[in-house]
Short mmCIF file of C-alpha atoms and ligand atoms in Angstrom, two decimals:
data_model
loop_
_atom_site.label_atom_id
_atom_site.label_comp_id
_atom_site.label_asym_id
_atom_site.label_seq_id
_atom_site.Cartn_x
_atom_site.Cartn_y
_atom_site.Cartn_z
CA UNK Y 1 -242.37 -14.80 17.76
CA UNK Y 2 -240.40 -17.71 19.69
CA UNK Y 3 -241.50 -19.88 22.74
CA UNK Y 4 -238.87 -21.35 24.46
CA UNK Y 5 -239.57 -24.80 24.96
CA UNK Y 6 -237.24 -27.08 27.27
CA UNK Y 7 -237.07 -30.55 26.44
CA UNK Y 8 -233.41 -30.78 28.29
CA UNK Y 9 -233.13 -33.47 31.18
CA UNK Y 10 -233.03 -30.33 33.45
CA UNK Y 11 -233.74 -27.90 34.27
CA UNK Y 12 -237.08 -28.57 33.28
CA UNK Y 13 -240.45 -26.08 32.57
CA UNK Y 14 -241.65 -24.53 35.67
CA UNK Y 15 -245.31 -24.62 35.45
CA UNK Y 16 -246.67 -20.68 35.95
CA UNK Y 17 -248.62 -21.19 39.21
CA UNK Y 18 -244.95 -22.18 40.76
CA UNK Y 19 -243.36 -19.10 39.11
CA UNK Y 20 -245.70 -16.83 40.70
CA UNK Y 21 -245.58 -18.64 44.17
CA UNK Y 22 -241.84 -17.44 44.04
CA UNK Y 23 -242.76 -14.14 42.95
CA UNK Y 24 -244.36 -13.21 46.16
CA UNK Y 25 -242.59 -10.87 48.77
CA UNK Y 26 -239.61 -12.46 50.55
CA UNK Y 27 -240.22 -13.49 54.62
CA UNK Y 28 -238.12 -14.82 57.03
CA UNK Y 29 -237.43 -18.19 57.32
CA UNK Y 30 -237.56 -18.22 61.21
CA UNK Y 31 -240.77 -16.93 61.53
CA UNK Y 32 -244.46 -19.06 61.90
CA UNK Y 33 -245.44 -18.46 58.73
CA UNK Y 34 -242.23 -20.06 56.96
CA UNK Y 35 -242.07 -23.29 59.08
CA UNK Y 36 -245.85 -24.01 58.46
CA UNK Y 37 -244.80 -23.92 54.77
CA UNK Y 38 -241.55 -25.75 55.75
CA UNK Y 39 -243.47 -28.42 57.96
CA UNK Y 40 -246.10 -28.78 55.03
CA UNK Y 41 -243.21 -29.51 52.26
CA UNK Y 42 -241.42 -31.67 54.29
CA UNK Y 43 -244.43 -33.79 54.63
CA UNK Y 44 -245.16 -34.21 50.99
CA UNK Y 45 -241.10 -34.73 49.94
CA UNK Y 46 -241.84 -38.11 51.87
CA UNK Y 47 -245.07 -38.74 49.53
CA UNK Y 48 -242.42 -37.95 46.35
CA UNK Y 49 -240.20 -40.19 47.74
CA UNK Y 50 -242.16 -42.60 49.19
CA UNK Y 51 -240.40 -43.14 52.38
CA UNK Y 52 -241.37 -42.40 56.30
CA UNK Y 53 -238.02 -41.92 57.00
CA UNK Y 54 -236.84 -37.83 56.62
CA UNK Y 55 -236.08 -35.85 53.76
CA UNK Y 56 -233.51 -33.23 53.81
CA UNK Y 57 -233.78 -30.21 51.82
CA UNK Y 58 -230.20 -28.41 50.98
CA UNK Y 59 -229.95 -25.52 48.56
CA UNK Y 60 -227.24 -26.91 45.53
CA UNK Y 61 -228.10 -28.66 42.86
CA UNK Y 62 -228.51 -32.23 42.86
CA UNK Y 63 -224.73 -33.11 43.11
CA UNK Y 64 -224.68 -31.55 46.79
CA UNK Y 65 -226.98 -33.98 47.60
CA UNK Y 66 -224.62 -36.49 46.05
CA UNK Y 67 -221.81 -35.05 48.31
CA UNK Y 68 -224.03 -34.86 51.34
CA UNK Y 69 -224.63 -38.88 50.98
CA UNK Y 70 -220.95 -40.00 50.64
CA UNK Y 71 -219.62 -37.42 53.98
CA UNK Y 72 -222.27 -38.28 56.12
CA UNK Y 73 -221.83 -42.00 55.44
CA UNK Y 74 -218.19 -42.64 55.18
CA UNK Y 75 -214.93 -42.33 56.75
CA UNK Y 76 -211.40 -41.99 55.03
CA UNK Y 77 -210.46 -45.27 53.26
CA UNK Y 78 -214.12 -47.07 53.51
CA UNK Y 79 -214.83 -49.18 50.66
CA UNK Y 80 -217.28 -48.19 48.30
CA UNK Y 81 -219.09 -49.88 44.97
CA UNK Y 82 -219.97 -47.73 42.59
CA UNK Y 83 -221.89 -48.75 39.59
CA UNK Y 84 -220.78 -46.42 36.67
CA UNK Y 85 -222.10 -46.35 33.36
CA UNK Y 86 -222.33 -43.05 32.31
CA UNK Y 87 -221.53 -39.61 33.18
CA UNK Y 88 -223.50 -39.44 36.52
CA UNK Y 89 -222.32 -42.97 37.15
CA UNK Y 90 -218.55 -41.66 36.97
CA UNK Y 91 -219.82 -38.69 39.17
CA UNK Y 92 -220.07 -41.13 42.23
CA UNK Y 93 -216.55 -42.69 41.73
CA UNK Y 94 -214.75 -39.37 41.33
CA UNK Y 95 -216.69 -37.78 44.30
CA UNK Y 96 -215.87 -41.06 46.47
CA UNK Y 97 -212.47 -40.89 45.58
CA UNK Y 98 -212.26 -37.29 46.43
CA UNK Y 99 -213.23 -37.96 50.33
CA UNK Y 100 -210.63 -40.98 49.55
CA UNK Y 101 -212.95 -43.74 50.07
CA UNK Y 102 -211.33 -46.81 48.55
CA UNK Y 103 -213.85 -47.36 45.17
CA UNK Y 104 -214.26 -50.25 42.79
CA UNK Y 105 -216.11 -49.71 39.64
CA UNK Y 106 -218.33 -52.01 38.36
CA UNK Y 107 -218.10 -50.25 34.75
CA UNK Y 108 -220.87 -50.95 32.50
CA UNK Y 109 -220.53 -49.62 28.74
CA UNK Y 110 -222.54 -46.80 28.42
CA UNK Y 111 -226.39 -47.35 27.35
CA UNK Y 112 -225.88 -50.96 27.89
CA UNK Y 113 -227.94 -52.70 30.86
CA UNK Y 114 -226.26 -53.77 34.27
CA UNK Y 115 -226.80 -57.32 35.33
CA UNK Y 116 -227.05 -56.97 38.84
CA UNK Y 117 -225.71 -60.44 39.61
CA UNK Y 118 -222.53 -58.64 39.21
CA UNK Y 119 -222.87 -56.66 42.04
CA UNK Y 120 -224.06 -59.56 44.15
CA UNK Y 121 -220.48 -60.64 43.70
CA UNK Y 122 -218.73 -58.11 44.05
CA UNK Y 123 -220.60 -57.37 47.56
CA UNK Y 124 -219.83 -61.35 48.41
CA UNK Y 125 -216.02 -60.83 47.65
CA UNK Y 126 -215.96 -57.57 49.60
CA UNK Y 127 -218.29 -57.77 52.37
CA UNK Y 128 -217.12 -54.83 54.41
CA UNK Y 129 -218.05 -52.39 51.63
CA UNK Y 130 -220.12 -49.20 53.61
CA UNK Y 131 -222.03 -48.10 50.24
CA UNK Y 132 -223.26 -49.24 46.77
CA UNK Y 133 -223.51 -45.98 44.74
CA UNK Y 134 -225.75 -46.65 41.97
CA UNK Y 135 -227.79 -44.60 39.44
CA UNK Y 136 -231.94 -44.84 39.01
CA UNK Y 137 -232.08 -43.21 35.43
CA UNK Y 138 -228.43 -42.81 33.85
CA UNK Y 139 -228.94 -39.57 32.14
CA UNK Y 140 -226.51 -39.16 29.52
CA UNK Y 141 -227.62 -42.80 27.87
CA UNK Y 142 -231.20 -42.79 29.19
CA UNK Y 143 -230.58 -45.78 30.95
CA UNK Y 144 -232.72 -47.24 33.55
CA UNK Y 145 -231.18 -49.23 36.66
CA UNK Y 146 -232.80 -51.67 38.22
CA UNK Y 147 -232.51 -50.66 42.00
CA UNK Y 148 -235.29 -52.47 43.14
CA UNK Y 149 -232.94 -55.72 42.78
CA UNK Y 150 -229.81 -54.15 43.93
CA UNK Y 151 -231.96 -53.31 47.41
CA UNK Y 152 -232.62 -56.81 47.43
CA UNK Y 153 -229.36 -57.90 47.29
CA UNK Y 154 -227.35 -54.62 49.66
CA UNK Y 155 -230.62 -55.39 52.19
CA UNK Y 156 -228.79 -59.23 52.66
CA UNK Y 157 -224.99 -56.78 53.93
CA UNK Y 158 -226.53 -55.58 57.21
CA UNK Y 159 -223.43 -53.82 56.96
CA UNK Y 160 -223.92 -52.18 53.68
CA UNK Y 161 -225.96 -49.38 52.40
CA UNK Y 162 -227.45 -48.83 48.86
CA UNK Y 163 -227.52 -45.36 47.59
CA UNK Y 164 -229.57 -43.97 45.09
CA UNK Y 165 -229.13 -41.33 42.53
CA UNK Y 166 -232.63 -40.70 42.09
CA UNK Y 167 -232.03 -37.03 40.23
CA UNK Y 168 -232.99 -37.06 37.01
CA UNK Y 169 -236.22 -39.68 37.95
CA UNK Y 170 -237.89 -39.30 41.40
CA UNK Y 171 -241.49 -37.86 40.85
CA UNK Y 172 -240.95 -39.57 36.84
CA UNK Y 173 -240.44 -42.91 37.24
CA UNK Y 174 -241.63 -45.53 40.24
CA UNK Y 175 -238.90 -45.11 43.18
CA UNK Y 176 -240.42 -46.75 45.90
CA UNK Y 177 -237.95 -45.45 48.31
CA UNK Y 178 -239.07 -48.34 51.70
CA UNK Y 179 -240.54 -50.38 49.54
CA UNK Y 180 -237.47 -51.12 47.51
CA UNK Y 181 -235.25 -50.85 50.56
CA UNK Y 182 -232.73 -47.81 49.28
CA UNK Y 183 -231.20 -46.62 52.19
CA UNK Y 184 -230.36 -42.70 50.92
CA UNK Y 185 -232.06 -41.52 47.48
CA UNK Y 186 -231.08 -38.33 46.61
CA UNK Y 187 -232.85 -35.97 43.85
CA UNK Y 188 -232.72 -32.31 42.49
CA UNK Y 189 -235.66 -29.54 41.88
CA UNK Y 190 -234.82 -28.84 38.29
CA UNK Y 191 -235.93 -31.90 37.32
CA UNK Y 192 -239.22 -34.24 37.58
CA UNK Y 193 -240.08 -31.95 40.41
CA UNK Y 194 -241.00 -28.81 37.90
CA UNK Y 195 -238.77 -26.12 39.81
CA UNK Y 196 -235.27 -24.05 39.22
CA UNK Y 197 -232.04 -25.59 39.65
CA UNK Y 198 -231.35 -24.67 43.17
CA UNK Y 199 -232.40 -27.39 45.96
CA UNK Y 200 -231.47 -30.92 46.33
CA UNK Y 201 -232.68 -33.29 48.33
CA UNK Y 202 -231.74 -36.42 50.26
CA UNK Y 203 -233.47 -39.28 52.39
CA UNK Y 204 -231.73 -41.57 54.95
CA UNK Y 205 -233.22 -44.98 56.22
CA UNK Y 206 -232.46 -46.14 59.92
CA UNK Y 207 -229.53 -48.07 58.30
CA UNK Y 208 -227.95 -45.30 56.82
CA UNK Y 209 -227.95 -43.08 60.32
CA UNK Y 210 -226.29 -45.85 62.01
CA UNK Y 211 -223.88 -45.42 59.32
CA UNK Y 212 -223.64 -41.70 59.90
CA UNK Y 213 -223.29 -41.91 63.89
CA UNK Y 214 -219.55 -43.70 63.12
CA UNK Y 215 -218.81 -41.64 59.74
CA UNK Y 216 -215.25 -39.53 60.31
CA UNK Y 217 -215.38 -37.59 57.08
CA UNK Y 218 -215.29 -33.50 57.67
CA UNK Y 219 -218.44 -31.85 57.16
CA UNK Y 220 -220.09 -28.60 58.27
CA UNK Y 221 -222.80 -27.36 55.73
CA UNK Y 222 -224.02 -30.86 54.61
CA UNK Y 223 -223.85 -32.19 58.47
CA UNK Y 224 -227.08 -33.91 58.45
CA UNK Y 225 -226.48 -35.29 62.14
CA UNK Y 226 -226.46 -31.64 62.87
CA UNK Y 227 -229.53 -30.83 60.19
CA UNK Y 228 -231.66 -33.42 61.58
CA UNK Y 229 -231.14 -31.96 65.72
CA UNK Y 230 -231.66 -28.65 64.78
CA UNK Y 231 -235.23 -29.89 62.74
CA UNK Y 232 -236.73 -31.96 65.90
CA UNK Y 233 -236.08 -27.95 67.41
CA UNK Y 234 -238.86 -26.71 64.83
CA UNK Y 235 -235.46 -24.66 63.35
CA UNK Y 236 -233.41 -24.61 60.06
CA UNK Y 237 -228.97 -24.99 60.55
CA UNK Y 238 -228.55 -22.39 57.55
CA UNK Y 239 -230.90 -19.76 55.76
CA UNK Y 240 -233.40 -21.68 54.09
CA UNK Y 241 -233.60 -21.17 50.32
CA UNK Y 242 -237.41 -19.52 50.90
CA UNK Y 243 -238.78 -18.93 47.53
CA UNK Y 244 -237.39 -22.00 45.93
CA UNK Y 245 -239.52 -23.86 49.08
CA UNK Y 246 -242.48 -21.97 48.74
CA UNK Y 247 -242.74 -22.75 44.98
CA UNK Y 248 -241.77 -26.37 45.69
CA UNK Y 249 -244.70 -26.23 48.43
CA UNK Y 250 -247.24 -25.21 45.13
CA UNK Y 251 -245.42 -28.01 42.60
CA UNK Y 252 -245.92 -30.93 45.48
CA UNK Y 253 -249.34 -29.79 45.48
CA UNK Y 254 -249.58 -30.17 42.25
CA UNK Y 255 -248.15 -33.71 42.04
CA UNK Y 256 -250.61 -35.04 44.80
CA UNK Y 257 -253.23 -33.76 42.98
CA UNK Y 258 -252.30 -35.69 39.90
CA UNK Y 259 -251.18 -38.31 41.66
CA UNK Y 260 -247.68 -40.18 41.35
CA UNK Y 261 -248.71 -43.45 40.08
CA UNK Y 262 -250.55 -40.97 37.10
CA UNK Y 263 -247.51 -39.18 36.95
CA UNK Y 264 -245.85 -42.15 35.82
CA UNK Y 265 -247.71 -43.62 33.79
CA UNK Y 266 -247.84 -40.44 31.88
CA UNK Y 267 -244.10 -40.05 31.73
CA UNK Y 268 -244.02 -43.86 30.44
CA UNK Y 269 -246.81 -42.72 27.69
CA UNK Y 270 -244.51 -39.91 26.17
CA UNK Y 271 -241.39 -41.44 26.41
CA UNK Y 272 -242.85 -44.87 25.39
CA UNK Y 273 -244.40 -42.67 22.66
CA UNK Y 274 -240.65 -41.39 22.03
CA UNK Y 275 -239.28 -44.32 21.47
CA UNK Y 276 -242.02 -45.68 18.89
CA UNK Y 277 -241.85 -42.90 16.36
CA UNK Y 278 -237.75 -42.67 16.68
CA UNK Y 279 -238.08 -46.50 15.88
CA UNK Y 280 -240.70 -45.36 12.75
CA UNK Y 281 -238.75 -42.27 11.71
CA UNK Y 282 -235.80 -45.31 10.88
CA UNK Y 283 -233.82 -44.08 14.55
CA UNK Y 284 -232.19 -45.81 17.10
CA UNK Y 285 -232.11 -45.68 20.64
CA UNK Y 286 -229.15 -45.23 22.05
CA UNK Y 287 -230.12 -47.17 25.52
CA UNK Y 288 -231.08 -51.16 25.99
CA UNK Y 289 -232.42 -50.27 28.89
CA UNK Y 290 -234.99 -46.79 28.32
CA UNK Y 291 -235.74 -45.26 30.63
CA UNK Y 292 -239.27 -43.34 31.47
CA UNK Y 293 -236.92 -40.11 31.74
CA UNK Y 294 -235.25 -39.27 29.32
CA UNK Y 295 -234.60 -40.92 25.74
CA UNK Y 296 -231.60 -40.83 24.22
CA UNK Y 297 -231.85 -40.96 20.64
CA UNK Y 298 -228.67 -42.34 17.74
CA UNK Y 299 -228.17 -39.51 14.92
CA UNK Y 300 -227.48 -40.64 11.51
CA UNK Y 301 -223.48 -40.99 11.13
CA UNK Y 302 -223.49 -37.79 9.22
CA UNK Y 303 -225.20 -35.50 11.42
CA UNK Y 304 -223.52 -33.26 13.97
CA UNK Y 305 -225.69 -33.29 16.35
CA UNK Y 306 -224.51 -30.04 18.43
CA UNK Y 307 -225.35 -27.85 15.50
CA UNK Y 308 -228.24 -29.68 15.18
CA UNK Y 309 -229.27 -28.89 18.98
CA UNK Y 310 -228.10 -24.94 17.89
CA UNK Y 311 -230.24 -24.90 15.31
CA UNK Y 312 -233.26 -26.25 17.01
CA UNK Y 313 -232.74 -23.93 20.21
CA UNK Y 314 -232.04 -20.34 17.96
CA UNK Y 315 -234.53 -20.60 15.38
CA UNK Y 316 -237.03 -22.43 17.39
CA UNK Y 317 -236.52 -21.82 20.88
CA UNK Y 318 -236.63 -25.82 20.94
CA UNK Y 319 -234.16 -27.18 23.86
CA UNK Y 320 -232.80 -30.93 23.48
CA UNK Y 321 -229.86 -32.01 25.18
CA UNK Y 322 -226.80 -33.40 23.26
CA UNK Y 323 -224.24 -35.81 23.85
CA UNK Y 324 -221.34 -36.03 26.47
CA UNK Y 325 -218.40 -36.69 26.46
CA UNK Y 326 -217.54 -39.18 23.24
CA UNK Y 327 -221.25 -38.91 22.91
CA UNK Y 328 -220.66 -35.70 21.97
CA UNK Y 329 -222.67 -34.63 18.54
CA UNK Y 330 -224.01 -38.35 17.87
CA UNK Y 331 -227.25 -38.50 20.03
CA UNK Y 332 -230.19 -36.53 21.06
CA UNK Y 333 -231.62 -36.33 24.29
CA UNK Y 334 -235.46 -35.42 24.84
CA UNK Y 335 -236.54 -35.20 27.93
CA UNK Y 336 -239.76 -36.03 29.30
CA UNK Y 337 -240.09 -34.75 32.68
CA UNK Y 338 -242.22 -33.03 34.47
CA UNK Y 339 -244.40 -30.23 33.16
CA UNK Y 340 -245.08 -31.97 30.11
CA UNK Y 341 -248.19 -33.19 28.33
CA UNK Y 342 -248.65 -35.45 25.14
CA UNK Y 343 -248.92 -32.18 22.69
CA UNK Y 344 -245.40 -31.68 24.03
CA UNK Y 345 -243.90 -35.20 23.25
CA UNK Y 346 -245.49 -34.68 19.83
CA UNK Y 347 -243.29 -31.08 19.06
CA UNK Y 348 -240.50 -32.80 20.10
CA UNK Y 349 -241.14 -35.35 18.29
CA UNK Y 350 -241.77 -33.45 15.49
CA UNK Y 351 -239.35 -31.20 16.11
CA UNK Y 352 -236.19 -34.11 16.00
CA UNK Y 353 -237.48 -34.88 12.17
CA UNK Y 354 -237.29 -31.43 11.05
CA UNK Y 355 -234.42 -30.43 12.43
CA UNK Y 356 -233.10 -33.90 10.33
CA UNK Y 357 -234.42 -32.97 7.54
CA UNK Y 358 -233.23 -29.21 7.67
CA UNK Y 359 -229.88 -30.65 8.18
CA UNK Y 360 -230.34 -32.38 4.97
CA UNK Y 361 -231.18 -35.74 5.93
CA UNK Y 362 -234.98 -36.37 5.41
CA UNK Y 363 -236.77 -39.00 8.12
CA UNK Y 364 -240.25 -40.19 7.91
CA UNK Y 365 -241.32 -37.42 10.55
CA UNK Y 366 -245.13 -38.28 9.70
CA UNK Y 367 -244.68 -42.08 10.23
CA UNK Y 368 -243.36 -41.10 13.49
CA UNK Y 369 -245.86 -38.55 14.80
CA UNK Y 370 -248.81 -41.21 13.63
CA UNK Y 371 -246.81 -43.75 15.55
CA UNK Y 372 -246.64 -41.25 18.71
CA UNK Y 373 -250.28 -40.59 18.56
CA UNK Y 374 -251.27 -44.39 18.93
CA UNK Y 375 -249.33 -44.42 21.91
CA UNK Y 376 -250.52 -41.15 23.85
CA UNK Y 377 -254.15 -41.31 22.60
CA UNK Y 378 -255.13 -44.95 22.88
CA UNK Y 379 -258.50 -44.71 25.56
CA UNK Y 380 -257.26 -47.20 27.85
CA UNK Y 381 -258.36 -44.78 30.66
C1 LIG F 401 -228.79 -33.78 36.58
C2 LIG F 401 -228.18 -34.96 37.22
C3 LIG F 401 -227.18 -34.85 38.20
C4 LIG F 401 -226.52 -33.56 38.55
O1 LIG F 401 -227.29 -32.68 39.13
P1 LIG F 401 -226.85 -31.15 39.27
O2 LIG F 401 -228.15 -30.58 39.70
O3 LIG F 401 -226.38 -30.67 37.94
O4 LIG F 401 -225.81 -31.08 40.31
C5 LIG F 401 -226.72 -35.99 38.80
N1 LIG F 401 -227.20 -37.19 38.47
C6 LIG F 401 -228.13 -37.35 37.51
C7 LIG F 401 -228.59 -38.72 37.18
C8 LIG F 401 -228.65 -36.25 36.86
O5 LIG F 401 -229.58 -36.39 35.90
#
């Protein structure tokens, strides 16, 4: 027998209390019942996101939310900054230049860490830029940003916004949404948040409305303006997705019961774990900059590393992402988000060196699974 096992930066495992939350018979959305559940998850998204200001729930996946953030705040020709350093990173410059917002790229080679002096410049040179489009976790390098500076340094433009693409780490990794000063954070439910691919979600600060009021760009289903009027009436603009928000109701339970700050300390233990045994199994990381997330991981020159994802998936029922793009068949990407514990970090640990070894080039898969141990079973708590 196989057990599928996803270890792919989304979607992620659904834990099985969630899965049978959205088995339960389908109800109306406008009815009591509904916006009690509604009222109840809209509460906690602000815990997740730790922000007073109001999270919107849209049903896409994570790039609607993306798409949501650049009509609301823009108008045609606006100048943007985008910070772009891997796939996702390119998503917000092709998506910017698709409403025709004017863009420049601060390009960063991909896995390598962004000074954020840079932008600091680039926002002193062009000080009518709207937005800053940056990236928490980079997900095709496993990159962490630092966004905590670049809200810092976008809070000094009272004329500028800094937007977050929070999808692949909100509810993984610290995003201290008012804390940290990012204006709109957007994330996805397939993710850190232990649900299907389906919902997105999408947080403006006082800053970014005023933005909004004065954006010209068309929109109709991802009017927020509109969203947010028709909320205040107790009411939803569109037919809610209902069973994907009554499971996400049971998996915010779930993460206030654990906690957030446990949360991420756990998903530091695994992937910090990760990293140690690729680093003892004679790997490299493909990132400078690891993030919590997801860890990227260098094959040897030799190995192709889509066959080597085939093989794990079809005789093991063992998901890792691959590369994109020219990353394509050099790394490995193991995710470590969400419904995961440290018995799972060690499979795919040890699932990385046998899948090496089966492909004919032998690592030191014990070295690395004594390494991994150390790091998720030291009693420090
Ligand atoms: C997964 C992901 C996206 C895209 O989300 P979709 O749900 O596929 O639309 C965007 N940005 C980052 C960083 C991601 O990890």
């Amino acid at each position: 027998m196989k057990r599928p096992r996803l270890f792919t930066p989304g979607p992620t495992a659904v834990p099985e209390s969630v899965l049978l939350e959205m088995a339960q018979p389908m109800m109306h959305h406008r009815t009591d019942e509904f916006i009690a559940i509604a009222s109840e998850v809209f509460q906690d998204l602000k815990y997740v996101f730790q922000t007073e200001n109001d999270v919107f729930i849209l049903a896409a996946s994570g790039t609607g939310a993306m798409e949501a953030a650049v009509v609301n705040l823009l108008s045609p020709g606006d100048r943007v900054i985008a910070i772009s350093a891997g796939k996702f990173g390119e998503r917000w410059v092709s998506l910017a230049k698709t409403y025709g917002a004017e863009v420049t790229v601060l390009k960063v080679e991909w896995g390598r860490r962004f000074d954020t002096s840079l932008l600091e410049e680039a926002l002193i040179k062009a000080p009518e830029t709207r937005a800053v489009l940056a990236t928490l976790c980079e997900t095709s390098t496993g990159t962490h940003f630092d966004v905590e500076k670049m809200g810092q340094i976008v809070a000094r433009h009272p004329q500028t916004v800094l937007v977050v693409d929070a999808i692949s780490s909100l509810g993984a990794v610290p995003c201290q949404t008012d804390r940290w000063q990012l204006d709109v954070v957007v994330t996805g439910s397939q993710k850190a948040l232990m649900l299907p691919p389906g919902l997105s979600f999408i947080s403006m600060s006082s800053k970014a409305w005023k933005l909004a009021e004065n954006s010209k760009l068309p929109k109709y289903y991802f009017d927020l303006k509109k969203y947010r009027q028709v909320l205040a009436k107790s009411d939803f603009p569109f037919t809610m997705a209902v069973s994907l928000v009554v499971g996400l109701r049971r998996s915010l339970q779930l993460i206030k019961e654990v906690t957030l700050e446990k949360i991420w300390q756990e998903h530091h233990r695994r992937a910090e774990a990760t990293r140690r045994a690729v680093a003892a199994m004679g790997l490299r990381l493909f990132s400078e900059a690891p993030s919590d997330a997801v860890t990227a991981v260098v094959l040897p020159e030799k190995v192709d590393g889509e066959k080597l994802c085939r093989l794990l998936r079809t005789r093991y029922g063992i998901s890792v992402a691959g590369g994109q793009d020219h990353l394509k068949g050099k790394v490995v990407r193991i995710s470590h988000l969400g419904w995961q514990d440290e018995f799972d970090a060690l499979t795919a640990i040890s699932s990385l060196g046998i899948a090496l070894s089966l492909s004919g080039h032998p690592v030191n898969t014990a070295q690395g699974i004594e390494e991994a141990i150390r790091v998720l079973f030291s009693s420090e708590d």
